[in-house]
Coordinates of C-alpha atoms (C1' of nucleotides) in Angstrom, one line a residue:
Chain A
X275 CA -41.1 53.7 -33.1
X276 CA -42.4 53.6 -29.5
X277 CA -43.0 56.7 -27.6
X278 CA -40.2 57.2 -25.0
X279 CA -40.4 58.3 -21.4
X280 CA -39.1 61.8 -22.2
X281 CA -41.7 62.3 -24.9
X282 CA -44.4 61.3 -22.5
X283 CA -43.1 63.7 -19.9
X284 CA -43.0 66.5 -22.4
X285 CA -46.6 66.0 -23.5
X286 CA -47.9 65.8 -19.9
X287 CA -46.0 69.0 -19.0
X288 CA -47.4 70.7 -22.1
X289 CA -50.9 69.8 -21.1
X290 CA -50.3 71.2 -17.6
X291 CA -49.1 74.5 -19.2
X292 CA -52.0 74.6 -21.6
X293 CA -54.5 74.0 -18.8
X294 CA -53.1 76.9 -16.8
X295 CA -52.8 79.2 -19.9
X296 CA -56.4 78.6 -20.7
X297 CA -57.3 79.2 -17.0
X298 CA -60.7 78.5 -15.5
X299 CA -59.8 74.9 -14.7
X300 CA -58.7 73.7 -11.3
X301 CA -55.0 74.5 -11.0
X302 CA -54.6 71.2 -9.1
X303 CA -55.4 69.3 -12.3
X304 CA -52.4 70.9 -13.9
X305 CA -50.4 70.1 -10.9
X306 CA -51.5 66.5 -11.2
X307 CA -50.1 66.4 -14.8
X308 CA -46.9 67.9 -13.6
X309 CA -46.6 65.4 -10.8
X310 CA -47.1 62.5 -13.1
X311 CA -44.5 63.9 -15.5
X312 CA -42.0 64.0 -12.7
X313 CA -42.7 60.4 -11.7
X314 CA -42.3 59.2 -15.3
X315 CA -39.0 61.1 -15.6
X316 CA -37.7 59.3 -12.5
X317 CA -38.7 55.8 -13.9
X318 CA -36.0 53.3 -14.6
X319 CA -38.4 51.3 -16.7
X320 CA -39.8 52.0 -20.1
X321 CA -43.2 53.5 -19.8
X322 CA -44.2 51.5 -22.9
X323 CA -43.3 48.3 -21.1
X324 CA -45.3 49.3 -18.1
X325 CA -48.3 50.0 -20.4
X326 CA -48.0 46.6 -22.0
X327 CA -47.9 45.0 -18.6
X328 CA -50.9 47.0 -17.4
X329 CA -48.9 48.5 -14.6
X330 CA -49.1 52.2 -15.4
X331 CA -51.1 53.0 -12.3
X332 CA -48.2 51.8 -10.2
X333 CA -46.5 55.0 -11.1
X334 CA -47.1 57.5 -8.3
X335 CA -49.5 60.2 -9.4
X336 CA -50.9 58.1 -12.3
X337 CA -54.5 57.0 -11.9
X338 CA -57.0 55.6 -14.3
X339 CA -57.4 58.7 -16.5
X340 CA -53.7 59.4 -16.9
X341 CA -53.0 55.7 -17.5
X342 CA -55.4 55.7 -20.4
X343 CA -53.9 58.9 -21.8
X344 CA -50.3 57.6 -21.5
X345 CA -51.4 54.3 -23.1
X346 CA -52.9 56.2 -26.0
X347 CA -49.7 58.2 -26.4
X348 CA -47.5 55.1 -26.3
X349 CA -49.6 53.2 -28.8
X350 CA -50.4 55.8 -31.3
X351 CA -47.7 58.4 -30.7
X352 CA -50.3 61.1 -30.2
X353 CA -52.9 62.1 -27.6
X354 CA -56.3 63.5 -28.7
X355 CA -56.7 65.4 -25.4
X356 CA -53.4 67.2 -25.9
X357 CA -54.2 68.0 -29.5
X358 CA -57.6 69.4 -28.5
X359 CA -56.0 71.7 -25.9
X360 CA -53.2 72.7 -28.2
X361 CA -55.7 73.8 -30.9
X362 CA -57.2 76.3 -28.5
X363 CA -53.9 78.2 -27.9
X364 CA -51.7 79.8 -30.5
X365 CA -48.4 77.8 -30.5
X366 CA -46.3 81.0 -29.8
X367 CA -48.1 81.5 -26.5
X368 CA -46.2 78.6 -25.0
X369 CA -42.9 80.2 -26.1
X370 CA -43.7 83.0 -23.6
X371 CA -43.0 80.6 -20.8
X372 CA -39.3 80.5 -21.7
X373 CA -39.0 84.0 -20.2
X374 CA -38.0 84.1 -16.5
X375 CA -40.8 85.5 -14.5
X376 CA -43.5 84.6 -17.0
X377 CA -45.5 81.6 -16.0
X378 CA -48.6 80.0 -17.5
X379 CA -51.0 82.4 -15.8
X380 CA -49.1 85.5 -17.0
X381 CA -48.9 84.0 -20.5
X382 CA -52.6 83.4 -20.5
X383 CA -53.2 87.0 -19.4
X384 CA -51.0 88.4 -22.0
X385 CA -52.7 86.4 -24.7
X386 CA -56.3 87.1 -23.7
X387 CA -56.0 90.7 -22.7
X388 CA -53.4 92.0 -25.1
X389 CA -53.7 89.5 -27.9
X390 CA -50.0 88.6 -27.5
X391 CA -49.5 85.4 -29.5
X392 CA -45.7 85.1 -29.6
X393 CA -42.4 86.5 -28.4
X394 CA -42.3 89.2 -31.1
X395 CA -45.7 90.5 -30.2
X396 CA -44.7 90.6 -26.5
X397 CA -41.6 92.7 -27.4
X398 CA -43.9 95.0 -29.4
X399 CA -46.2 95.3 -26.4
X400 CA -43.4 96.1 -24.0
X401 CA -41.9 98.7 -26.3
X402 CA -45.2 100.4 -27.0
X403 CA -45.9 100.7 -23.3
X404 CA -49.1 98.7 -23.4
X405 CA -47.7 96.0 -21.2
X406 CA -47.5 98.4 -18.2
X407 CA -51.2 99.0 -18.3
X408 CA -52.0 95.4 -17.5
X409 CA -53.0 94.7 -13.9
X410 CA -50.0 93.5 -12.0
X411 CA -47.5 94.9 -14.5
X412 CA -45.3 97.9 -14.0
X413 CA -41.9 99.4 -15.2
X414 CA -39.8 96.6 -13.6
X415 CA -41.7 93.8 -15.2
X416 CA -41.5 95.6 -18.5
X417 CA -37.8 95.8 -18.1
X418 CA -37.5 92.2 -17.1
X419 CA -39.5 91.1 -20.1
X420 CA -37.2 93.1 -22.5
X421 CA -34.1 91.7 -20.7
X422 CA -35.5 88.2 -20.9
X423 CA -36.1 88.5 -24.6
X424 CA -32.6 89.8 -25.2
X425 CA -31.1 86.8 -23.2
X426 CA -33.3 84.4 -25.2
X427 CA -32.0 85.9 -28.5
X428 CA -28.4 85.6 -27.4
X429 CA -28.7 81.9 -26.8
X430 CA -31.2 81.0 -29.6
X431 CA -30.4 78.0 -31.7
X432 CA -28.1 76.3 -29.1
X433 CA -28.9 72.9 -27.7
X434 CA -27.9 71.5 -24.4
X435 CA -25.2 68.9 -24.6
X436 CA -27.4 66.6 -22.5
X437 CA -30.0 66.7 -25.3
X438 CA -27.6 66.7 -28.3
X439 CA -25.3 64.0 -27.2
X440 CA -27.7 61.1 -27.0
X441 CA -29.1 62.0 -30.4
X442 CA -25.6 62.2 -31.8
X443 CA -24.7 58.8 -30.5
X444 CA -28.0 57.3 -31.8
X445 CA -27.3 58.9 -35.3
X446 CA -23.7 57.6 -35.3
X447 CA -25.2 54.1 -34.6
X448 CA -27.5 54.4 -37.5
X449 CA -24.8 55.6 -39.9
X450 CA -22.5 52.8 -38.8
X451 CA -25.0 50.3 -40.1
X452 CA -24.8 51.6 -43.6
X453 CA -22.9 49.2 -45.8
X454 CA -19.5 50.5 -46.7
X455 CA -19.1 52.7 -43.7
X456 CA -15.9 51.7 -41.8
X457 CA -15.9 54.2 -38.9
X458 CA -18.2 56.8 -37.4
X459 CA -17.9 59.3 -34.6
X460 CA -19.7 62.5 -33.4
X461 CA -17.4 65.5 -34.0
X462 CA -17.7 69.2 -33.2
X463 CA -19.0 70.5 -29.9
X464 CA -20.5 67.2 -29.0
X465 CA -17.1 65.4 -29.2
X466 CA -15.5 68.3 -27.2
X467 CA -18.3 68.0 -24.6
X468 CA -19.2 71.7 -25.0
X469 CA -22.1 72.6 -22.6
X470 CA -24.2 73.7 -25.5
X471 CA -23.8 73.1 -29.2
X472 CA -25.1 74.8 -32.3
X473 CA -25.4 71.7 -34.4
X474 CA -24.8 68.0 -34.3
X475 CA -21.9 66.8 -36.5
X476 CA -21.1 63.2 -37.4
X477 CA -18.1 62.1 -39.4
X478 CA -18.1 58.8 -41.1
X479 CA -15.4 57.0 -43.2
X480 CA -16.6 55.1 -46.3
X481 CA -14.8 52.5 -48.4
X482 CA -13.6 54.2 -51.5
X483 CA -15.6 53.7 -54.7
X484 CA -14.2 51.4 -57.3
X485 CA -14.0 53.2 -60.6
X486 CA -16.4 55.9 -61.6
X487 CA -19.4 54.2 -59.9
X488 CA -20.0 53.8 -56.2
X489 CA -20.6 56.6 -53.7
X490 CA -21.1 59.7 -55.6
X491 CA -19.5 63.0 -54.6
X492 CA -21.6 65.4 -52.7
X493 CA -23.1 68.5 -54.1
X494 CA -24.0 70.4 -51.1
X495 CA -22.7 73.8 -50.0
X496 CA -19.0 73.7 -49.4
X497 CA -18.5 71.2 -52.2
X498 CA -20.2 72.3 -55.3
X499 CA -18.3 69.9 -57.6
X500 CA -20.3 67.1 -59.1
X501 CA -19.1 63.5 -59.2
X502 CA -17.1 63.8 -62.4
X503 CA -15.5 67.1 -61.4
X504 CA -14.5 65.7 -58.0
X505 CA -13.0 62.7 -59.7
X506 CA -10.9 64.8 -62.0
X507 CA -10.1 67.6 -59.5
X508 CA -8.6 65.5 -56.8
X509 CA -9.9 62.0 -57.0
X510 CA -9.5 60.0 -53.8
X511 CA -7.9 62.9 -51.9
X512 CA -11.2 64.9 -52.0
X513 CA -14.1 64.6 -49.7
X514 CA -16.8 62.3 -51.0
X515 CA -19.0 64.9 -49.5
X516 CA -18.3 68.1 -47.7
X517 CA -21.9 68.5 -47.1
X518 CA -23.5 65.4 -46.3
X519 CA -27.1 65.1 -47.0
X520 CA -26.5 65.1 -50.7
X521 CA -24.0 62.2 -50.6
X522 CA -26.1 60.3 -48.1
X523 CA -29.0 60.3 -50.5
X524 CA -26.8 58.9 -53.2
X525 CA -25.5 55.9 -51.2
X526 CA -27.4 52.7 -51.3
X527 CA -29.4 51.9 -48.2
X528 CA -28.9 55.4 -47.0
X529 CA -32.2 57.0 -47.8
X530 CA -34.0 54.8 -45.3
X531 CA -31.4 55.4 -42.6
X532 CA -31.6 59.1 -43.2
X533 CA -35.4 59.0 -42.8
X534 CA -35.1 57.2 -39.5
X535 CA -32.4 59.7 -38.5
X536 CA -34.7 62.6 -39.3
X537 CA -37.5 61.0 -37.2
X538 CA -35.1 60.5 -34.4
X539 CA -33.9 64.1 -34.5
X540 CA -37.5 65.4 -34.7
X541 CA -38.6 63.3 -31.7
X542 CA -35.6 64.1 -29.5
X543 CA -34.6 67.7 -30.1
X544 CA -36.9 70.5 -28.9
X545 CA -35.3 73.1 -31.1
X546 CA -34.7 72.6 -34.8
X547 CA -31.0 72.1 -34.6
X548 CA -28.8 71.5 -37.6
X549 CA -27.4 68.0 -38.1
X550 CA -24.5 67.4 -40.4
X551 CA -23.4 64.0 -41.4
X552 CA -20.1 64.1 -43.3
X553 CA -19.0 61.1 -45.3
X554 CA -15.3 60.9 -46.3
X555 CA -13.1 58.3 -47.9
X556 CA -12.0 55.9 -45.2
X557 CA -8.3 56.9 -45.6
X558 CA -9.2 60.5 -44.8
X559 CA -11.3 59.6 -41.8
X560 CA -8.9 60.5 -39.1
X561 CA -7.9 63.8 -40.7
X562 CA -11.6 64.8 -41.2
X563 CA -12.6 63.8 -37.7
X564 CA -9.7 65.9 -36.4
X565 CA -10.6 68.8 -38.6
X566 CA -14.3 68.8 -37.6
X567 CA -13.7 68.3 -33.9
X568 CA -11.4 71.1 -33.0
X569 CA -12.8 74.6 -32.4
X570 CA -11.8 77.3 -34.9
X571 CA -9.2 78.6 -32.4
X572 CA -7.7 75.2 -32.0
X573 CA -7.5 74.5 -35.7
X574 CA -5.9 77.9 -36.2
X575 CA -3.2 77.1 -33.6
X576 CA -2.5 73.9 -35.5
X577 CA -2.3 75.7 -38.8
X578 CA 0.3 78.0 -37.3
X579 CA 2.2 75.1 -35.9
X580 CA 2.2 73.4 -39.3
X581 CA 3.3 76.5 -41.1
X582 CA 6.2 76.9 -38.7
X583 CA 7.3 73.4 -39.7
X584 CA 7.0 74.1 -43.4
X585 CA 3.8 72.1 -43.6
X586 CA 0.3 73.0 -44.7
X587 CA -3.0 71.9 -43.4
X588 CA -5.1 71.0 -46.4
X589 CA -8.9 71.4 -46.6
X590 CA -9.4 67.8 -45.8
X591 CA -7.5 68.2 -42.6
X592 CA -4.4 66.3 -43.8
X593 CA -0.9 67.6 -43.8
X594 CA 0.7 68.5 -47.0
X595 CA 4.2 69.3 -48.1
X596 CA 4.9 70.7 -51.6
X597 CA 1.4 69.8 -52.7
X598 CA 1.8 66.1 -51.6
X599 CA -0.8 65.1 -49.0
X600 CA 0.0 62.8 -46.2
X601 CA -3.2 61.6 -44.6
X602 CA -2.7 60.5 -41.1
X603 CA -4.0 57.0 -40.1
X604 CA -5.0 58.2 -36.7
X605 CA -5.4 61.4 -34.7
X606 CA -2.4 60.4 -32.6
X607 CA -0.3 60.1 -35.8
X608 CA -1.6 63.5 -36.9
X609 CA -0.6 65.3 -33.7
X610 CA 2.7 63.3 -33.6
X611 CA 3.6 64.6 -37.1
X612 CA 3.3 68.1 -35.7
X613 CA 5.6 67.2 -32.9
X614 CA 2.7 67.2 -30.4
X615 CA 1.4 64.9 -27.8
X616 CA -2.1 63.6 -28.5
X617 CA -4.6 66.3 -27.4
X618 CA -7.9 64.9 -26.1
X619 CA -11.0 66.4 -27.8
X620 CA -12.1 68.2 -24.6
X621 CA -9.0 70.4 -24.7
X622 CA -9.2 71.4 -28.4
X623 CA -10.5 74.9 -27.7
X624 CA -7.5 77.0 -28.4
X625 CA -6.8 77.7 -24.8
X626 CA -3.1 76.9 -24.7
X627 CA -3.3 73.2 -25.4
X628 CA -1.2 73.2 -28.5
X629 CA 1.7 75.0 -26.7
X630 CA 1.3 72.6 -23.7
X631 CA 1.3 69.6 -26.0
X632 CA 4.5 70.9 -27.7
X633 CA 6.2 71.3 -24.3
X634 CA 5.0 67.9 -22.9
X635 CA 2.9 69.5 -20.2
X636 CA -0.6 68.4 -21.0
X637 CA -2.4 67.3 -17.8
X638 CA -3.2 63.6 -17.2
X639 CA -6.9 64.3 -17.4
X640 CA -9.3 62.7 -15.0
X641 CA -11.4 59.8 -16.4
X642 CA -14.8 58.4 -15.6
X643 CA -13.0 55.2 -14.3
X644 CA -11.1 57.3 -11.7
X645 CA -14.4 58.2 -10.0
X646 CA -15.0 56.1 -6.9
X647 CA -18.2 57.6 -5.6
X648 CA -20.8 60.3 -5.9
X649 CA -20.8 62.9 -3.2
X650 CA -24.2 64.5 -3.8
X651 CA -27.3 62.3 -4.2
X652 CA -30.9 62.8 -3.0
X653 CA -33.2 60.1 -1.7
X654 CA -36.9 59.8 -0.9
X655 CA -36.2 61.2 2.6
X656 CA -36.5 64.6 0.7
X657 CA -37.3 65.2 -2.9
X658 CA -35.4 62.2 -4.4
X659 CA -37.1 59.1 -5.7
X660 CA -34.6 56.5 -4.4
X661 CA -34.8 54.6 -1.2
X662 CA -31.5 54.2 0.7
X663 CA -31.4 50.5 -0.4
X664 CA -32.3 51.5 -4.0
X665 CA -29.4 54.0 -3.9
X666 CA -27.0 51.3 -2.7
X667 CA -28.0 49.0 -5.5
X668 CA -27.8 51.7 -8.2
X669 CA -24.4 52.9 -7.0
X670 CA -22.9 49.5 -6.8
X671 CA -24.1 48.8 -10.3
X672 CA -21.9 51.7 -11.3
X673 CA -18.9 50.2 -9.5
X674 CA -18.8 52.9 -6.8
X675 CA -17.2 52.3 -3.4
X676 CA -19.2 54.9 -1.6
X677 CA -22.0 57.4 -2.0
X678 CA -23.0 60.4 0.1
X679 CA -26.6 60.7 1.0
X680 CA -27.1 64.5 0.9
X681 CA -30.8 65.4 1.1
X682 CA -32.1 69.0 1.5
X683 CA -32.4 70.8 4.8
X684 CA -35.7 71.9 6.4
X685 CA -36.1 75.4 4.9
X686 CA -36.5 74.0 1.5
X687 CA -40.0 73.0 2.4
X688 CA -41.1 72.1 -1.1
X689 CA -38.5 69.3 -1.1
X690 CA -39.5 67.9 2.2
X691 CA -36.2 69.1 3.6
X692 CA -34.9 67.5 6.8
X693 CA -34.9 69.1 10.1
X694 CA -32.3 68.2 12.8
X695 CA -34.4 65.3 14.1
X696 CA -35.1 63.7 10.8
X697 CA -31.5 64.2 9.6
X698 CA -30.2 62.3 12.6
X699 CA -32.9 59.6 12.1
X700 CA -31.7 59.3 8.6
X701 CA -28.1 58.9 9.8
X702 CA -29.3 56.0 12.0
X703 CA -31.0 54.4 9.0
X704 CA -27.8 54.8 7.0
X705 CA -25.8 53.1 9.7
X706 CA -28.3 50.3 9.7
X707 CA -27.9 49.8 6.0
X708 CA -24.1 49.8 6.4
X709 CA -24.3 47.2 9.1
X710 CA -26.3 45.0 6.8
X711 CA -23.9 45.5 3.9
X712 CA -21.0 44.6 6.1
X713 CA -22.7 41.4 7.3
X714 CA -23.6 40.4 3.7
X715 CA -20.1 41.1 2.6
X716 CA -18.7 38.8 5.2
X717 CA -21.3 36.1 4.4
X718 CA -20.5 36.2 0.7
X719 CA -16.8 36.7 1.1
X720 CA -16.8 38.4 -2.2
X721 CA -13.6 40.0 -3.5
X722 CA -15.2 43.4 -3.9
X723 CA -14.4 45.9 -1.2
X724 CA -17.3 46.8 1.1
X725 CA -19.6 49.5 -0.2
X726 CA -20.6 52.3 2.2
X727 CA -23.3 54.9 2.3
X728 CA -22.0 58.1 3.9
X729 CA -24.3 60.4 5.9
X730 CA -24.3 63.9 4.4
X731 CA -26.6 66.8 3.9
X732 CA -27.1 69.6 1.4
X733 CA -27.6 72.3 3.9
X734 CA -29.3 75.5 2.6
X735 CA -27.4 78.8 2.7
X736 CA -30.2 81.1 3.8
X737 CA -30.8 84.5 2.4
X738 CA -29.2 86.1 5.4
X739 CA -26.1 83.9 5.1
X740 CA -26.8 81.6 8.0
X741 CA -26.9 77.9 7.4
X742 CA -30.2 76.1 7.8
X743 CA -28.9 73.6 10.4
X744 CA -26.9 74.3 13.6
X745 CA -23.2 73.5 13.7
X746 CA -23.7 70.8 16.2
X747 CA -25.6 68.7 13.7
X748 CA -23.3 69.5 10.8
X749 CA -20.4 68.2 12.9
X750 CA -22.1 64.8 13.1
X751 CA -22.2 64.4 9.3
X752 CA -19.6 62.7 7.1
X753 CA -19.9 65.2 4.3
X754 CA -21.6 68.6 4.4
X755 CA -22.5 70.3 1.1
X756 CA -23.7 73.9 1.4
X757 CA -25.8 75.4 -1.4
X758 CA -27.9 78.4 -2.3
X759 CA -31.4 77.7 -3.4
X760 CA -33.3 80.9 -2.6
X761 CA -32.8 84.6 -3.2
X762 CA -30.4 83.8 -6.1
X763 CA -30.7 87.3 -7.4
X764 CA -29.3 89.2 -4.5
X765 CA -26.6 91.8 -5.3
X766 CA -23.1 90.3 -5.9
X767 CA -21.7 91.6 -2.6
X768 CA -24.4 89.9 -0.6
X769 CA -24.2 86.6 -2.6
X770 CA -20.5 86.5 -2.2
X771 CA -20.8 87.0 1.6
X772 CA -23.2 84.2 1.8
X773 CA -21.0 81.7 -0.1
X774 CA -17.8 82.9 1.6
X775 CA -19.4 82.6 5.0
X776 CA -20.4 79.0 4.2
X777 CA -16.9 78.2 2.9
X778 CA -15.4 79.5 6.1
X779 CA -17.6 77.3 8.3
X780 CA -15.4 74.5 9.6
X781 CA -18.2 72.0 9.2
X782 CA -18.8 72.7 5.5
X783 CA -16.9 70.4 3.2
X784 CA -18.3 71.4 -0.2
X785 CA -19.9 74.4 -1.9
X786 CA -22.7 72.9 -4.1
X787 CA -23.5 74.3 -7.6
X788 CA -21.7 77.6 -6.7
X789 CA -23.2 79.9 -9.3
X790 CA -26.7 78.6 -9.3
X791 CA -27.0 78.8 -13.1
X792 CA -29.3 76.7 -15.2
X793 CA -27.8 76.7 -18.7
X794 CA -29.9 78.7 -21.0
X795 CA -32.6 79.3 -18.4
X796 CA -31.1 81.1 -15.5
X797 CA -28.0 83.3 -15.4
X798 CA -25.4 82.6 -12.7
X799 CA -25.8 84.6 -9.5
X800 CA -23.9 87.9 -9.4
X801 CA -20.8 86.7 -7.5
X802 CA -17.1 87.5 -6.9
X803 CA -15.9 84.1 -7.9
X804 CA -12.3 84.9 -7.4
X805 CA -13.0 86.0 -3.9
X806 CA -14.8 82.7 -3.2
X807 CA -12.0 80.7 -4.8
X808 CA -9.4 82.4 -2.6
X809 CA -11.3 81.5 0.5
X810 CA -11.8 77.9 -0.7
X811 CA -8.1 77.5 -1.5
X812 CA -7.3 78.8 2.0
X813 CA -9.8 76.8 4.0
X814 CA -9.6 73.6 1.8
X815 CA -13.4 73.8 1.2
X816 CA -14.1 71.8 -2.0
X817 CA -15.9 73.3 -5.0
X818 CA -18.5 71.1 -6.6
X819 CA -18.7 70.5 -10.3
X820 CA -22.3 69.7 -10.5
X821 CA -22.6 67.1 -13.3
X822 CA -26.3 67.7 -14.1
X823 CA -26.2 68.7 -17.8
X824 CA -28.6 71.5 -17.0
X825 CA -26.2 73.0 -14.5
X826 CA -22.5 72.0 -15.1
X827 CA -21.7 74.4 -12.2
X828 CA -18.9 75.3 -11.8
X829 CA -18.3 75.5 -15.5
X830 CA -15.1 74.5 -17.3
X831 CA -13.4 77.9 -17.5
X832 CA -14.3 78.8 -13.9
X833 CA -13.1 75.5 -12.6
X834 CA -9.8 75.9 -14.4
X835 CA -9.3 79.3 -12.8
X836 CA -10.1 77.8 -9.4
X837 CA -7.6 75.1 -9.9
X838 CA -5.0 77.7 -10.8
X839 CA -5.9 79.5 -7.6
X840 CA -5.2 76.3 -5.6
X841 CA -8.7 74.9 -5.1
X842 CA -9.8 71.2 -5.0
X843 CA -13.1 69.8 -6.3
X844 CA -15.8 67.3 -6.2
X845 CA -17.6 66.0 -9.3
X846 CA -21.1 64.9 -8.3
X847 CA -24.5 64.4 -10.0
X848 CA -27.0 65.8 -7.6
X849 CA -29.1 62.9 -8.8
X850 CA -32.7 62.6 -7.7
X851 CA -33.3 59.2 -9.3
X852 CA -31.1 56.2 -10.4
X853 CA -30.7 57.1 -14.0
X854 CA -29.3 60.6 -13.2
X855 CA -26.3 58.9 -11.5
X856 CA -25.2 58.5 -15.1
X857 CA -24.8 62.2 -15.5
X858 CA -21.4 61.7 -14.0
X859 CA -20.0 61.6 -17.6
X860 CA -20.9 65.2 -18.1
X861 CA -19.3 66.3 -14.8
X862 CA -16.1 64.4 -15.6
X863 CA -16.1 65.9 -19.1
X864 CA -16.4 69.4 -17.6
X865 CA -13.6 68.6 -15.2
X866 CA -11.5 67.5 -18.2
X867 CA -12.3 70.7 -20.1
X868 CA -11.0 72.5 -16.9
X869 CA -7.7 70.6 -17.3
X870 CA -8.3 68.7 -14.0
X871 CA -6.3 65.7 -13.0
X872 CA -7.5 62.9 -10.6
X873 CA -5.6 64.4 -7.7
X874 CA -7.7 67.6 -8.0
X875 CA -10.9 65.7 -7.4
X876 CA -11.9 64.4 -3.9
X877 CA -14.1 61.6 -5.1
X878 CA -11.3 59.9 -7.1
X879 CA -9.9 58.9 -3.7
X880 CA -10.4 55.7 -1.7
X881 CA -12.8 56.0 1.2
X882 CA -10.0 56.1 3.7
X883 CA -8.2 58.8 1.7
X884 CA -11.5 60.7 1.3
X885 CA -12.0 60.7 5.1
X886 CA -8.5 61.9 5.7
X887 CA -9.0 64.8 3.3
X888 CA -12.3 65.7 4.9
X889 CA -10.9 65.7 8.4
Chain B
dG8 C1' -56.6 64.4 -11.9
dC9 C1' -54.9 61.5 -7.8
dC10 C1' -55.4 59.6 -3.5
dG11 C1' -57.0 57.5 0.6
dT12 C1' -60.2 56.5 2.9
dT13 C1' -64.1 58.9 6.0
dT14 C1' -65.9 53.8 0.3
dT15 C1' -67.7 58.7 -2.5
dC16 C1' -65.6 63.2 -1.6
dG17 C1' -62.3 66.6 0.2
dG18 C1' -57.8 67.7 0.4
dC19 C1' -53.9 67.9 -2.4
dC20 C1' -45.3 68.6 -0.4
dC21 C1' -44.7 74.8 1.5
dG22 C1' -43.0 79.3 2.0
dA23 C1' -40.6 83.3 0.4
dC24 C1' -39.8 86.7 -2.8
dT25 C1' -41.2 90.1 -6.3
dG26 C1' -43.5 93.7 -8.1
dT27 C1' -47.3 95.3 -7.6
dT28 C1' -50.2 96.5 -4.6
dT29 C1' -52.2 98.7 0.3
dT30 C1' -53.9 93.1 0.6
dC31 C1' -52.3 90.2 -3.4
dA32 C1' -51.2 87.1 -7.4
dG33 C1' -47.9 84.8 -9.6
dT34 C1' -43.4 82.7 -9.9
dC35 C1' -39.9 80.0 -8.1
dG36 C1' -37.4 76.6 -5.8

DNA sequence: GCCGTTTTCGGCCCGACTGTTTTCAGTCG
């Protein structure tokens, strides 16, 4: 299997970390590795294809030496230089970097001066007081380390949806190729689009065995019966396998598929997450998929509902009456038998959806196809990798009618943020692109409506609450998103004032990634969210649901509360390269989990309607 | 380690915050 772009990025970044942990070397060398990793991540082409074509050095930040190393990685799946460096540092030292406030230099210091080789040793050092004696350390850092360790423990074992979902889909693909498999789907948290999941679950339906041979029953935990016992105990009504690996091994052609699946999981998941593949007789597929999709709370609600109707929910997820099972042919049929409207997976959390389905007041959830444009995208005018023209091409390929160019403002110097002058120059450039698009459109007389770039900006909300650009300039822009990027740890009162102040500014249309969280890595800012929602509902300022799977900010439950308080939303990707425009699915899923309908979301509107709303 | 040229080496997207210092190093965005 060829080494993918993401794997190359990870190795380059690890090398950068190792170089800095080891110290001594020029820090700029590490920076060069990081820069190359960023470039590779922004690529739309396969790095392996570029290598074959001898075009690796066309990647910004990749010269001769890095091209050779990437080539070695792509061809052999390993990199000797990486392995040499890794051998010099205990593997647990890199884990220290997962703590906020601990960078590679600190990790190196902890290791060399205190002999700290992993997170446990660091905790020991903090508790024993030896940490404080290190130069540059004091009581506050000691407390921060302990808090960081506690936070890490709280979320250990969970994987980001953005990481889990692609792997789940690839696994489902593999399983679907197994002879006899009639249907496959991810289940569990992945199917509900939970922001993080504990494990990846796949449910597959298999043609039922003829006679005593064929797919054997499973023997994993949860189903200790052997094949014969299963046959006698319940025959076709029982799971082929409640725990999957066992049954998979027994099916013809499956061992090989499983091996590939394991490889794929190993290559793509940073943490050792559990993967469950569940094979069930084809006729029980719908019931099993339903059973393994809903949260415990959702399934308990269904159980109660069934009981109130004199029905029982059997262990296979089918309804039973008087011991007679009635397997549903589809999930729709299952819910219908309970007198319920079909409940989409994203709502199956036990948050009132069963009651709503019974009363016919489930929302008409927003869908990806409702989205007509992306309102938050970066270009190479600041820290994005897309040119204006490249953005147009990528957005049209997704069927969008418009996209808002919203680069950073000047105070975010690291991103090359735009000052007043450059922002207005960019606006001219955007108008030029639009003029050309209009001419082309007329020349081609194509049926598709005209595509438009809109001129926007992601203006920074400064630590003192002021905006990073004067009102006069903001008034010139089509869409103004205001976001916090610095001093995210101010006290809640101060943070709330900053955001409320921005929401009250008449030129601000959207509050970008309102809480500033990075899932699993950075806690949301201390913030009076309800206070902010009140102001947004009153002023009509839109709240962003940032679709990046690392943010999903606002998150589902917060967005649902905001909707109840009368707020409207945008769902946007914050993309910095073309591929990230595809993150829209995660934003839409989060909006669905928040019970949002198309009317709640500004970028489901036509351009004319959007302009009316913003005015 | 890259890049651009000054064609063979010197500069490399910047600035603020934090906790620790009393002049700064590291982290972060």
